[in-house]
mmCIF file with all atom_site columns, C-alpha atoms and ligand atoms in Angstrom:
data_model
loop_
_atom_site.group_PDB
_atom_site.id
_atom_site.type_symbol
_atom_site.label_atom_id
_atom_site.label_alt_id
_atom_site.label_comp_id
_atom_site.label_asym_id
_atom_site.label_entity_id
_atom_site.label_seq_id
_atom_site.pdbx_PDB_ins_code
_atom_site.Cartn_x
_atom_site.Cartn_y
_atom_site.Cartn_z
_atom_site.occupancy
_atom_site.B_iso_or_equiv
_atom_site.pdbx_formal_charge
_atom_site.auth_seq_id
_atom_site.auth_comp_id
_atom_site.auth_asym_id
_atom_site.auth_atom_id
_atom_site.pdbx_PDB_model_num
ATOM   1   C CA . UNK T 1 1   ? -21.969 -15.694 31.824 1.00 0.00 ? 16  UNK T CA 1
ATOM   2   C CA . UNK T 1 2   ? -22.669 -12.228 33.214 1.00 0.00 ? 17  UNK T CA 1
ATOM   3   C CA . UNK T 1 3   ? -19.477 -10.301 33.735 1.00 0.00 ? 18  UNK T CA 1
ATOM   4   C CA . UNK T 1 4   ? -19.375 -7.744  36.484 1.00 0.00 ? 19  UNK T CA 1
ATOM   5   C CA . UNK T 1 5   ? -17.293 -4.687  35.988 1.00 0.00 ? 20  UNK T CA 1
ATOM   6   C CA . UNK T 1 6   ? -14.802 -4.141  38.832 1.00 0.00 ? 21  UNK T CA 1
ATOM   7   C CA . UNK T 1 7   ? -15.642 -0.710  40.337 1.00 0.00 ? 22  UNK T CA 1
ATOM   8   C CA . UNK T 1 8   ? -11.959 0.202   40.689 1.00 0.00 ? 23  UNK T CA 1
ATOM   9   C CA . UNK T 1 9   ? -11.617 1.283   37.066 1.00 0.00 ? 24  UNK T CA 1
ATOM   10  C CA . UNK T 1 10  ? -14.756 3.431   36.913 1.00 0.00 ? 25  UNK T CA 1
ATOM   11  C CA . UNK T 1 11  ? -13.439 6.704   38.070 1.00 0.00 ? 26  UNK T CA 1
ATOM   12  C CA . UNK T 1 12  ? -10.746 7.008   35.450 1.00 0.00 ? 27  UNK T CA 1
ATOM   13  C CA . UNK T 1 13  ? -13.127 6.898   32.478 1.00 0.00 ? 28  UNK T CA 1
ATOM   14  C CA . UNK T 1 14  ? -14.676 10.332  32.244 1.00 0.00 ? 29  UNK T CA 1
ATOM   15  C CA . UNK T 1 15  ? -16.022 10.412  28.732 1.00 0.00 ? 30  UNK T CA 1
ATOM   16  C CA . UNK T 1 16  ? -16.558 7.189   26.895 1.00 0.00 ? 31  UNK T CA 1
ATOM   17  C CA . UNK T 1 17  ? -18.162 7.106   23.460 1.00 0.00 ? 32  UNK T CA 1
ATOM   18  C CA . UNK T 1 18  ? -19.467 3.874   21.952 1.00 0.00 ? 33  UNK T CA 1
ATOM   19  C CA . UNK T 1 19  ? -20.616 3.910   18.340 1.00 0.00 ? 34  UNK T CA 1
ATOM   20  C CA . UNK T 1 20  ? -22.693 1.349   16.471 1.00 0.00 ? 35  UNK T CA 1
ATOM   21  C CA . UNK T 1 21  ? -24.128 1.257   12.946 1.00 0.00 ? 36  UNK T CA 1
ATOM   22  C CA . UNK T 1 22  ? -27.655 1.163   11.588 1.00 0.00 ? 37  UNK T CA 1
ATOM   23  C CA . UNK T 1 23  ? -28.766 -1.930  9.658  1.00 0.00 ? 38  UNK T CA 1
ATOM   24  C CA . UNK T 1 24  ? -27.536 -1.999  6.051  1.00 0.00 ? 39  UNK T CA 1
ATOM   25  C CA . UNK T 1 25  ? -27.605 -4.240  3.001  1.00 0.00 ? 40  UNK T CA 1
ATOM   26  C CA . UNK T 1 26  ? -29.960 -7.206  3.330  1.00 0.00 ? 41  UNK T CA 1
ATOM   27  C CA . UNK T 1 27  ? -30.008 -7.209  7.111  1.00 0.00 ? 42  UNK T CA 1
ATOM   28  C CA . UNK T 1 28  ? -32.840 -5.759  9.158  1.00 0.00 ? 43  UNK T CA 1
ATOM   29  C CA . UNK T 1 29  ? -30.648 -5.448  12.254 1.00 0.00 ? 44  UNK T CA 1
ATOM   30  C CA . UNK T 1 30  ? -27.008 -4.638  12.922 1.00 0.00 ? 45  UNK T CA 1
ATOM   31  C CA . UNK T 1 31  ? -25.247 -6.627  15.635 1.00 0.00 ? 46  UNK T CA 1
ATOM   32  C CA . UNK T 1 32  ? -23.349 -3.541  16.793 1.00 0.00 ? 47  UNK T CA 1
ATOM   33  C CA . UNK T 1 33  ? -26.650 -1.892  17.672 1.00 0.00 ? 48  UNK T CA 1
ATOM   34  C CA . UNK T 1 34  ? -27.861 -5.049  19.448 1.00 0.00 ? 49  UNK T CA 1
ATOM   35  C CA . UNK T 1 35  ? -24.693 -5.064  21.551 1.00 0.00 ? 50  UNK T CA 1
ATOM   36  C CA . UNK T 1 36  ? -25.186 -1.431  22.547 1.00 0.00 ? 51  UNK T CA 1
ATOM   37  C CA . UNK T 1 37  ? -28.746 -2.283  23.616 1.00 0.00 ? 52  UNK T CA 1
ATOM   38  C CA . UNK T 1 38  ? -27.295 -5.013  25.855 1.00 0.00 ? 53  UNK T CA 1
ATOM   39  C CA . UNK T 1 39  ? -24.764 -2.573  27.281 1.00 0.00 ? 54  UNK T CA 1
ATOM   40  C CA . UNK T 1 40  ? -27.529 -0.087  28.056 1.00 0.00 ? 55  UNK T CA 1
ATOM   41  C CA . UNK T 1 41  ? -29.362 -2.869  29.943 1.00 0.00 ? 56  UNK T CA 1
ATOM   42  C CA . UNK T 1 42  ? -26.173 -3.579  31.905 1.00 0.00 ? 57  UNK T CA 1
ATOM   43  C CA . UNK T 1 43  ? -25.382 0.123   32.396 1.00 0.00 ? 58  UNK T CA 1
ATOM   44  C CA . UNK T 1 44  ? -25.427 -0.020  36.202 1.00 0.00 ? 59  UNK T CA 1
ATOM   45  C CA . UNK T 1 45  ? -22.456 -2.422  36.082 1.00 0.00 ? 60  UNK T CA 1
ATOM   46  C CA . UNK T 1 46  ? -20.517 -0.367  33.538 1.00 0.00 ? 61  UNK T CA 1
ATOM   47  C CA . UNK T 1 47  ? -18.673 2.927   33.441 1.00 0.00 ? 62  UNK T CA 1
ATOM   48  C CA . UNK T 1 48  ? -20.846 5.786   32.166 1.00 0.00 ? 63  UNK T CA 1
ATOM   49  C CA . UNK T 1 49  ? -20.901 5.954   28.387 1.00 0.00 ? 64  UNK T CA 1
ATOM   50  C CA . UNK T 1 50  ? -22.711 7.694   25.564 1.00 0.00 ? 65  UNK T CA 1
ATOM   51  C CA . UNK T 1 51  ? -23.730 5.745   22.496 1.00 0.00 ? 66  UNK T CA 1
ATOM   52  C CA . UNK T 1 52  ? -24.605 6.840   18.986 1.00 0.00 ? 67  UNK T CA 1
ATOM   53  C CA . UNK T 1 53  ? -25.807 4.847   15.999 1.00 0.00 ? 68  UNK T CA 1
ATOM   54  C CA . UNK T 1 54  ? -24.205 5.890   12.729 1.00 0.00 ? 69  UNK T CA 1
ATOM   55  C CA . UNK T 1 55  ? -25.827 5.714   9.288  1.00 0.00 ? 70  UNK T CA 1
ATOM   56  C CA . UNK T 1 56  ? -24.153 3.411   6.727  1.00 0.00 ? 71  UNK T CA 1
ATOM   57  C CA . UNK T 1 57  ? -23.584 6.143   4.146  1.00 0.00 ? 72  UNK T CA 1
ATOM   58  C CA . UNK T 1 58  ? -20.262 7.973   3.770  1.00 0.00 ? 73  UNK T CA 1
ATOM   59  C CA . UNK T 1 59  ? -21.391 11.638  3.881  1.00 0.00 ? 74  UNK T CA 1
ATOM   60  C CA . UNK T 1 60  ? -24.047 11.262  6.567  1.00 0.00 ? 75  UNK T CA 1
ATOM   61  C CA . UNK T 1 61  ? -21.795 9.054   8.660  1.00 0.00 ? 76  UNK T CA 1
ATOM   62  C CA . UNK T 1 62  ? -18.874 11.483  8.379  1.00 0.00 ? 77  UNK T CA 1
ATOM   63  C CA . UNK T 1 63  ? -21.100 14.412  9.348  1.00 0.00 ? 78  UNK T CA 1
ATOM   64  C CA . UNK T 1 64  ? -22.624 12.711  12.368 1.00 0.00 ? 79  UNK T CA 1
ATOM   65  C CA . UNK T 1 65  ? -19.313 11.301  13.575 1.00 0.00 ? 80  UNK T CA 1
ATOM   66  C CA . UNK T 1 66  ? -17.286 14.504  13.196 1.00 0.00 ? 81  UNK T CA 1
ATOM   67  C CA . UNK T 1 67  ? -20.004 16.479  14.954 1.00 0.00 ? 82  UNK T CA 1
ATOM   68  C CA . UNK T 1 68  ? -19.845 14.032  17.879 1.00 0.00 ? 83  UNK T CA 1
ATOM   69  C CA . UNK T 1 69  ? -16.040 14.078  17.867 1.00 0.00 ? 84  UNK T CA 1
ATOM   70  C CA . UNK T 1 70  ? -15.957 17.826  18.466 1.00 0.00 ? 85  UNK T CA 1
ATOM   71  C CA . UNK T 1 71  ? -16.493 16.847  22.118 1.00 0.00 ? 86  UNK T CA 1
ATOM   72  C CA . UNK T 1 72  ? -13.331 15.788  23.964 1.00 0.00 ? 87  UNK T CA 1
ATOM   73  C CA . UNK T 1 73  ? -13.809 12.037  24.437 1.00 0.00 ? 88  UNK T CA 1
ATOM   74  C CA . UNK T 1 74  ? -11.574 10.079  26.781 1.00 0.00 ? 89  UNK T CA 1
ATOM   75  C CA . UNK T 1 75  ? -12.028 6.985   24.629 1.00 0.00 ? 90  UNK T CA 1
ATOM   76  C CA . UNK T 1 76  ? -13.945 6.151   21.459 1.00 0.00 ? 91  UNK T CA 1
ATOM   77  C CA . UNK T 1 77  ? -14.956 2.507   21.028 1.00 0.00 ? 92  UNK T CA 1
ATOM   78  C CA . UNK T 1 78  ? -16.441 1.729   17.625 1.00 0.00 ? 93  UNK T CA 1
ATOM   79  C CA . UNK T 1 79  ? -18.425 -1.437  16.875 1.00 0.00 ? 94  UNK T CA 1
ATOM   80  C CA . UNK T 1 80  ? -19.368 -2.777  13.448 1.00 0.00 ? 95  UNK T CA 1
ATOM   81  C CA . UNK T 1 81  ? -20.886 -5.883  11.918 1.00 0.00 ? 96  UNK T CA 1
ATOM   82  C CA . UNK T 1 82  ? -18.678 -8.351  10.073 1.00 0.00 ? 97  UNK T CA 1
ATOM   83  C CA . UNK T 1 83  ? -20.959 -10.732 8.135  1.00 0.00 ? 98  UNK T CA 1
ATOM   84  C CA . UNK T 1 84  ? -19.616 -14.300 7.962  1.00 0.00 ? 99  UNK T CA 1
ATOM   85  C CA . UNK T 1 85  ? -16.939 -13.744 10.580 1.00 0.00 ? 100 UNK T CA 1
ATOM   86  C CA . UNK T 1 86  ? -16.483 -16.333 13.333 1.00 0.00 ? 101 UNK T CA 1
ATOM   87  C CA . UNK T 1 87  ? -14.464 -14.184 15.762 1.00 0.00 ? 102 UNK T CA 1
ATOM   88  C CA . UNK T 1 88  ? -14.463 -10.806 17.421 1.00 0.00 ? 103 UNK T CA 1
ATOM   89  C CA . UNK T 1 89  ? -11.761 -8.812  15.633 1.00 0.00 ? 104 UNK T CA 1
ATOM   90  C CA . UNK T 1 90  ? -9.772  -6.023  17.297 1.00 0.00 ? 105 UNK T CA 1
ATOM   91  C CA . UNK T 1 91  ? -8.610  -3.913  14.364 1.00 0.00 ? 106 UNK T CA 1
ATOM   92  C CA . UNK T 1 92  ? -5.000  -2.826  14.210 1.00 0.00 ? 107 UNK T CA 1
ATOM   93  C CA . UNK T 1 93  ? -4.933  -0.483  11.198 1.00 0.00 ? 108 UNK T CA 1
ATOM   94  C CA . UNK T 1 94  ? -7.310  2.098   9.754  1.00 0.00 ? 109 UNK T CA 1
ATOM   95  C CA . UNK T 1 95  ? -6.345  2.717   6.134  1.00 0.00 ? 110 UNK T CA 1
ATOM   96  C CA . UNK T 1 96  ? -6.817  5.818   3.985  1.00 0.00 ? 111 UNK T CA 1
ATOM   97  C CA . UNK T 1 97  ? -8.933  4.047   1.385  1.00 0.00 ? 112 UNK T CA 1
ATOM   98  C CA . UNK T 1 98  ? -12.564 3.479   0.488  1.00 0.00 ? 113 UNK T CA 1
ATOM   99  C CA . UNK T 1 99  ? -13.768 1.194   -2.265 1.00 0.00 ? 114 UNK T CA 1
ATOM   100 C CA . UNK T 1 100 ? -17.127 -0.290  -1.362 1.00 0.00 ? 115 UNK T CA 1
ATOM   101 C CA . UNK T 1 101 ? -20.326 1.410   -2.629 1.00 0.00 ? 116 UNK T CA 1
ATOM   102 C CA . UNK T 1 102 ? -18.088 4.123   -4.078 1.00 0.00 ? 117 UNK T CA 1
ATOM   103 C CA . UNK T 1 103 ? -15.273 4.550   -6.599 1.00 0.00 ? 118 UNK T CA 1
ATOM   104 C CA . UNK T 1 104 ? -11.923 3.564   -5.047 1.00 0.00 ? 119 UNK T CA 1
ATOM   105 C CA . UNK T 1 105 ? -10.470 6.708   -3.464 1.00 0.00 ? 120 UNK T CA 1
ATOM   106 C CA . UNK T 1 106 ? -8.619  8.001   -0.443 1.00 0.00 ? 121 UNK T CA 1
ATOM   107 C CA . UNK T 1 107 ? -10.735 8.970   2.544  1.00 0.00 ? 122 UNK T CA 1
ATOM   108 C CA . UNK T 1 108 ? -8.591  12.056  3.070  1.00 0.00 ? 123 UNK T CA 1
ATOM   109 C CA . UNK T 1 109 ? -6.310  13.256  0.256  1.00 0.00 ? 124 UNK T CA 1
ATOM   110 C CA . UNK T 1 110 ? -4.018  15.024  2.683  1.00 0.00 ? 125 UNK T CA 1
ATOM   111 C CA . UNK T 1 111 ? -4.174  12.378  5.424  1.00 0.00 ? 126 UNK T CA 1
ATOM   112 C CA . UNK T 1 112 ? -1.616  9.678   6.254  1.00 0.00 ? 127 UNK T CA 1
ATOM   113 C CA . UNK T 1 113 ? -1.833  6.286   4.483  1.00 0.00 ? 128 UNK T CA 1
ATOM   114 C CA . UNK T 1 114 ? -2.850  4.548   7.709  1.00 0.00 ? 129 UNK T CA 1
ATOM   115 C CA . UNK T 1 115 ? -3.160  4.797   11.466 1.00 0.00 ? 130 UNK T CA 1
ATOM   116 C CA . UNK T 1 116 ? -1.830  1.938   13.577 1.00 0.00 ? 131 UNK T CA 1
ATOM   117 C CA . UNK T 1 117 ? -3.398  1.260   16.980 1.00 0.00 ? 132 UNK T CA 1
ATOM   118 C CA . UNK T 1 118 ? -1.074  1.863   19.930 1.00 0.00 ? 133 UNK T CA 1
ATOM   119 C CA . UNK T 1 119 ? -3.285  -0.153  22.276 1.00 0.00 ? 134 UNK T CA 1
ATOM   120 C CA . UNK T 1 120 ? -2.251  -3.556  23.713 1.00 0.00 ? 135 UNK T CA 1
ATOM   121 C CA . UNK T 1 121 ? -4.573  -5.428  21.357 1.00 0.00 ? 136 UNK T CA 1
ATOM   122 C CA . UNK T 1 122 ? -2.879  -8.842  21.647 1.00 0.00 ? 137 UNK T CA 1
ATOM   123 C CA . UNK T 1 123 ? -3.181  -8.648  25.434 1.00 0.00 ? 138 UNK T CA 1
ATOM   124 C CA . UNK T 1 124 ? -6.836  -7.638  25.207 1.00 0.00 ? 139 UNK T CA 1
ATOM   125 C CA . UNK T 1 125 ? -7.568  -10.373 22.685 1.00 0.00 ? 140 UNK T CA 1
ATOM   126 C CA . UNK T 1 126 ? -6.027  -12.952 25.064 1.00 0.00 ? 141 UNK T CA 1
ATOM   127 C CA . UNK T 1 127 ? -8.199  -11.629 27.919 1.00 0.00 ? 142 UNK T CA 1
ATOM   128 C CA . UNK T 1 128 ? -11.304 -12.174 25.815 1.00 0.00 ? 143 UNK T CA 1
ATOM   129 C CA . UNK T 1 129 ? -10.159 -15.650 24.717 1.00 0.00 ? 144 UNK T CA 1
ATOM   130 C CA . UNK T 1 130 ? -9.548  -16.566 28.373 1.00 0.00 ? 145 UNK T CA 1
ATOM   131 C CA . UNK T 1 131 ? -13.287 -16.070 28.849 1.00 0.00 ? 146 UNK T CA 1
ATOM   132 C CA . UNK T 1 132 ? -13.922 -18.675 26.111 1.00 0.00 ? 147 UNK T CA 1
ATOM   133 C CA . UNK T 1 133 ? -14.920 -16.055 23.567 1.00 0.00 ? 148 UNK T CA 1
ATOM   134 C CA . UNK T 1 134 ? -13.333 -16.321 20.088 1.00 0.00 ? 149 UNK T CA 1
ATOM   135 C CA . UNK T 1 135 ? -11.274 -13.203 19.432 1.00 0.00 ? 150 UNK T CA 1
ATOM   136 C CA . UNK T 1 136 ? -8.294  -12.144 17.331 1.00 0.00 ? 151 UNK T CA 1
ATOM   137 C CA . UNK T 1 137 ? -6.285  -9.094  16.370 1.00 0.00 ? 152 UNK T CA 1
ATOM   138 C CA . UNK T 1 138 ? -7.118  -8.299  12.761 1.00 0.00 ? 153 UNK T CA 1
ATOM   139 C CA . UNK T 1 139 ? -4.836  -6.399  10.399 1.00 0.00 ? 154 UNK T CA 1
ATOM   140 C CA . UNK T 1 140 ? -7.313  -3.806  9.162  1.00 0.00 ? 155 UNK T CA 1
ATOM   141 C CA . UNK T 1 141 ? -11.011 -3.034  9.082  1.00 0.00 ? 156 UNK T CA 1
ATOM   142 C CA . UNK T 1 142 ? -11.530 -3.427  5.309  1.00 0.00 ? 157 UNK T CA 1
ATOM   143 C CA . UNK T 1 143 ? -12.395 -0.558  2.962  1.00 0.00 ? 158 UNK T CA 1
ATOM   144 C CA . UNK T 1 144 ? -16.010 0.192   3.853  1.00 0.00 ? 159 UNK T CA 1
ATOM   145 C CA . UNK T 1 145 ? -17.635 2.394   6.481  1.00 0.00 ? 160 UNK T CA 1
ATOM   146 C CA . UNK T 1 146 ? -16.106 0.560   9.444  1.00 0.00 ? 161 UNK T CA 1
ATOM   147 C CA . UNK T 1 147 ? -12.630 1.383   8.202  1.00 0.00 ? 162 UNK T CA 1
ATOM   148 C CA . UNK T 1 148 ? -13.712 4.956   7.417  1.00 0.00 ? 163 UNK T CA 1
ATOM   149 C CA . UNK T 1 149 ? -15.021 5.495   10.958 1.00 0.00 ? 164 UNK T CA 1
ATOM   150 C CA . UNK T 1 150 ? -11.799 4.056   12.390 1.00 0.00 ? 165 UNK T CA 1
ATOM   151 C CA . UNK T 1 151 ? -9.730  6.315   10.149 1.00 0.00 ? 166 UNK T CA 1
ATOM   152 C CA . UNK T 1 152 ? -11.680 9.495   11.005 1.00 0.00 ? 167 UNK T CA 1
ATOM   153 C CA . UNK T 1 153 ? -11.708 8.630   14.695 1.00 0.00 ? 168 UNK T CA 1
ATOM   154 C CA . UNK T 1 154 ? -7.957  7.818   14.741 1.00 0.00 ? 169 UNK T CA 1
ATOM   155 C CA . UNK T 1 155 ? -7.341  11.123  13.008 1.00 0.00 ? 170 UNK T CA 1
ATOM   156 C CA . UNK T 1 156 ? -9.369  12.947  15.683 1.00 0.00 ? 171 UNK T CA 1
ATOM   157 C CA . UNK T 1 157 ? -7.574  11.022  18.440 1.00 0.00 ? 172 UNK T CA 1
ATOM   158 C CA . UNK T 1 158 ? -4.213  12.003  16.969 1.00 0.00 ? 173 UNK T CA 1
ATOM   159 C CA . UNK T 1 159 ? -5.246  15.651  16.609 1.00 0.00 ? 174 UNK T CA 1
ATOM   160 C CA . UNK T 1 160 ? -6.376  15.909  20.215 1.00 0.00 ? 175 UNK T CA 1
ATOM   161 C CA . UNK T 1 161 ? -3.100  14.442  21.461 1.00 0.00 ? 176 UNK T CA 1
ATOM   162 C CA . UNK T 1 162 ? -4.586  11.108  22.627 1.00 0.00 ? 177 UNK T CA 1
ATOM   163 C CA . UNK T 1 163 ? -3.581  8.714   19.837 1.00 0.00 ? 178 UNK T CA 1
ATOM   164 C CA . UNK T 1 164 ? -4.373  5.648   21.942 1.00 0.00 ? 179 UNK T CA 1
ATOM   165 C CA . UNK T 1 165 ? -7.987  6.620   22.533 1.00 0.00 ? 180 UNK T CA 1
ATOM   166 C CA . UNK T 1 166 ? -9.717  4.974   19.591 1.00 0.00 ? 181 UNK T CA 1
ATOM   167 C CA . UNK T 1 167 ? -10.490 1.332   18.813 1.00 0.00 ? 182 UNK T CA 1
ATOM   168 C CA . UNK T 1 168 ? -12.567 -0.397  16.172 1.00 0.00 ? 183 UNK T CA 1
ATOM   169 C CA . UNK T 1 169 ? -14.033 -3.821  16.896 1.00 0.00 ? 184 UNK T CA 1
ATOM   170 C CA . UNK T 1 170 ? -15.616 -5.928  14.155 1.00 0.00 ? 185 UNK T CA 1
ATOM   171 C CA . UNK T 1 171 ? -18.244 -8.320  15.444 1.00 0.00 ? 186 UNK T CA 1
ATOM   172 C CA . UNK T 1 172 ? -19.798 -11.479 13.926 1.00 0.00 ? 187 UNK T CA 1
ATOM   173 C CA . UNK T 1 173 ? -23.559 -11.834 13.590 1.00 0.00 ? 188 UNK T CA 1
ATOM   174 C CA . UNK T 1 174 ? -25.456 -12.578 16.786 1.00 0.00 ? 189 UNK T CA 1
ATOM   175 C CA . UNK T 1 175 ? -27.137 -15.987 16.666 1.00 0.00 ? 190 UNK T CA 1
ATOM   176 C CA . UNK T 1 176 ? -30.422 -14.395 17.774 1.00 0.00 ? 191 UNK T CA 1
ATOM   177 C CA . UNK T 1 177 ? -30.156 -12.038 14.798 1.00 0.00 ? 192 UNK T CA 1
ATOM   178 C CA . UNK T 1 178 ? -29.900 -14.642 12.047 1.00 0.00 ? 193 UNK T CA 1
ATOM   179 C CA . UNK T 1 179 ? -31.999 -17.584 13.300 1.00 0.00 ? 194 UNK T CA 1
ATOM   180 C CA . UNK T 1 180 ? -35.011 -16.587 11.212 1.00 0.00 ? 195 UNK T CA 1
ATOM   181 C CA . UNK T 1 181 ? -33.041 -16.230 7.967  1.00 0.00 ? 196 UNK T CA 1
ATOM   182 C CA . UNK T 1 182 ? -34.183 -18.970 5.571  1.00 0.00 ? 197 UNK T CA 1
ATOM   183 C CA . UNK T 1 183 ? -31.628 -21.431 4.181  1.00 0.00 ? 198 UNK T CA 1
ATOM   184 C CA . UNK T 1 184 ? -28.086 -21.897 5.378  1.00 0.00 ? 199 UNK T CA 1
ATOM   185 C CA . UNK T 1 185 ? -27.435 -19.610 8.330  1.00 0.00 ? 200 UNK T CA 1
ATOM   186 C CA . UNK T 1 186 ? -24.160 -17.652 8.433  1.00 0.00 ? 201 UNK T CA 1
ATOM   187 C CA . UNK T 1 187 ? -21.624 -17.951 11.249 1.00 0.00 ? 202 UNK T CA 1
ATOM   188 C CA . UNK T 1 188 ? -22.712 -16.330 14.514 1.00 0.00 ? 203 UNK T CA 1
ATOM   189 C CA . UNK T 1 189 ? -22.089 -16.109 18.258 1.00 0.00 ? 204 UNK T CA 1
ATOM   190 C CA . UNK T 1 190 ? -24.680 -15.621 21.045 1.00 0.00 ? 205 UNK T CA 1
ATOM   191 C CA . UNK T 1 191 ? -25.465 -11.960 21.757 1.00 0.00 ? 206 UNK T CA 1
ATOM   192 C CA . UNK T 1 192 ? -24.601 -12.359 25.457 1.00 0.00 ? 207 UNK T CA 1
ATOM   193 C CA . UNK T 1 193 ? -21.150 -13.608 24.529 1.00 0.00 ? 208 UNK T CA 1
ATOM   194 C CA . UNK T 1 194 ? -20.588 -10.659 22.180 1.00 0.00 ? 209 UNK T CA 1
ATOM   195 C CA . UNK T 1 195 ? -21.699 -8.178  24.839 1.00 0.00 ? 210 UNK T CA 1
ATOM   196 C CA . UNK T 1 196 ? -19.465 -9.911  27.420 1.00 0.00 ? 211 UNK T CA 1
ATOM   197 C CA . UNK T 1 197 ? -16.486 -9.407  25.115 1.00 0.00 ? 212 UNK T CA 1
ATOM   198 C CA . UNK T 1 198 ? -17.207 -5.688  24.904 1.00 0.00 ? 213 UNK T CA 1
ATOM   199 C CA . UNK T 1 199 ? -17.559 -5.508  28.706 1.00 0.00 ? 214 UNK T CA 1
ATOM   200 C CA . UNK T 1 200 ? -14.097 -7.096  29.004 1.00 0.00 ? 215 UNK T CA 1
ATOM   201 C CA . UNK T 1 201 ? -12.757 -4.436  26.639 1.00 0.00 ? 216 UNK T CA 1
ATOM   202 C CA . UNK T 1 202 ? -14.421 -1.644  28.644 1.00 0.00 ? 217 UNK T CA 1
ATOM   203 C CA . UNK T 1 203 ? -12.729 -3.024  31.729 1.00 0.00 ? 218 UNK T CA 1
ATOM   204 C CA . UNK T 1 204 ? -9.337  -2.955  29.989 1.00 0.00 ? 219 UNK T CA 1
ATOM   205 C CA . UNK T 1 205 ? -9.960  0.523   28.619 1.00 0.00 ? 220 UNK T CA 1
ATOM   206 C CA . UNK T 1 206 ? -10.856 1.839   32.069 1.00 0.00 ? 221 UNK T CA 1
ATOM   207 C CA . UNK T 1 207 ? -7.554  0.515   33.391 1.00 0.00 ? 222 UNK T CA 1
ATOM   208 C CA . UNK T 1 208 ? -5.442  2.374   30.853 1.00 0.00 ? 223 UNK T CA 1
ATOM   209 C CA . UNK T 1 209 ? -3.262  4.917   32.542 1.00 0.00 ? 224 UNK T CA 1
ATOM   210 C CA . UNK T 1 210 ? -4.636  8.443   32.311 1.00 0.00 ? 225 UNK T CA 1
ATOM   211 C CA . UNK T 1 211 ? -1.377  9.488   30.710 1.00 0.00 ? 226 UNK T CA 1
ATOM   212 C CA . UNK T 1 212 ? -1.923  6.977   27.890 1.00 0.00 ? 227 UNK T CA 1
ATOM   213 C CA . UNK T 1 213 ? -5.366  8.114   26.887 1.00 0.00 ? 228 UNK T CA 1
ATOM   214 C CA . UNK T 1 214 ? -5.852  11.359  28.768 1.00 0.00 ? 229 UNK T CA 1
ATOM   215 C CA . UNK T 1 215 ? -9.197  10.310  30.197 1.00 0.00 ? 230 UNK T CA 1
ATOM   216 C CA . UNK T 1 216 ? -9.426  13.291  32.518 1.00 0.00 ? 231 UNK T CA 1
HETATM 217 N N1 . PCA O 2 .   ? -20.252 -3.063  8.884  1.00 0.00 ? 575 PCA O N1 1
HETATM 218 C C1 . PCA O 2 .   ? -19.767 -2.469  7.641  1.00 0.00 ? 575 PCA O C1 1
HETATM 219 C C2 . PCA O 2 .   ? -20.307 -1.070  7.661  1.00 0.00 ? 575 PCA O C2 1
HETATM 220 C C3 . PCA O 2 .   ? -21.320 -1.021  8.750  1.00 0.00 ? 575 PCA O C3 1
HETATM 221 C C4 . PCA O 2 .   ? -21.145 -2.261  9.515  1.00 0.00 ? 575 PCA O C4 1
HETATM 222 O O1 . PCA O 2 .   ? -21.730 -2.552  10.577 1.00 0.00 ? 575 PCA O O1 1
HETATM 223 C C5 . PCA O 2 .   ? -18.254 -2.564  7.493  1.00 0.00 ? 575 PCA O C5 1
HETATM 224 O O2 . PCA O 2 .   ? -17.694 -3.597  7.866  1.00 0.00 ? 575 PCA O O2 1
HETATM 225 O O3 . PCA O 2 .   ? -17.638 -1.640  6.987  1.00 0.00 ? 575 PCA O O3 1
#
């Protein structure tokens, strides 16, 4: 299935940022990066976007992200890999906590305990499911870098007066990514299906009212 982006929504999205992560742990690729590559290939059918690939290390990631977030983005869509997951997960909460590869601690001692998404995630999840792609709204993005990026981005969105301009999406492995792994292969979905789901989200994002996300 190749989804075409309806041109009507294009004009409203002025500055769209999509972030992915570098490979980490035992994996030589990160599905978020593979999806961005697919989006770049489909760029002529999509609204203009800029993509960055973040390192999976707290300090470096924070530095690179905050530097990028000094620009006024209309929307920030963050993608991350969720090993073992069977569905695309639209994350509802970013929590002020880190505990993986570091001592348990708050991400920001003076920050709020959590940010809750104000986007119509259930509606968006249904849209994706209607295209036969497994998707759900997930409570929160865990306590690793994905959650940290969502927290820092939600904080930036709040500070710039566009609280509904950030979303984190956790993505299962792509089948193409794990086929060569010896032994029992983990759960996965085809890369085209994962990219299609993100295209559906971009379509929904582009249809948000300007007043909701201040895309101008
Ligand atoms: N997934 C990890 C960090 C980077 C990524 O792609 C996470 O779920 O936090």
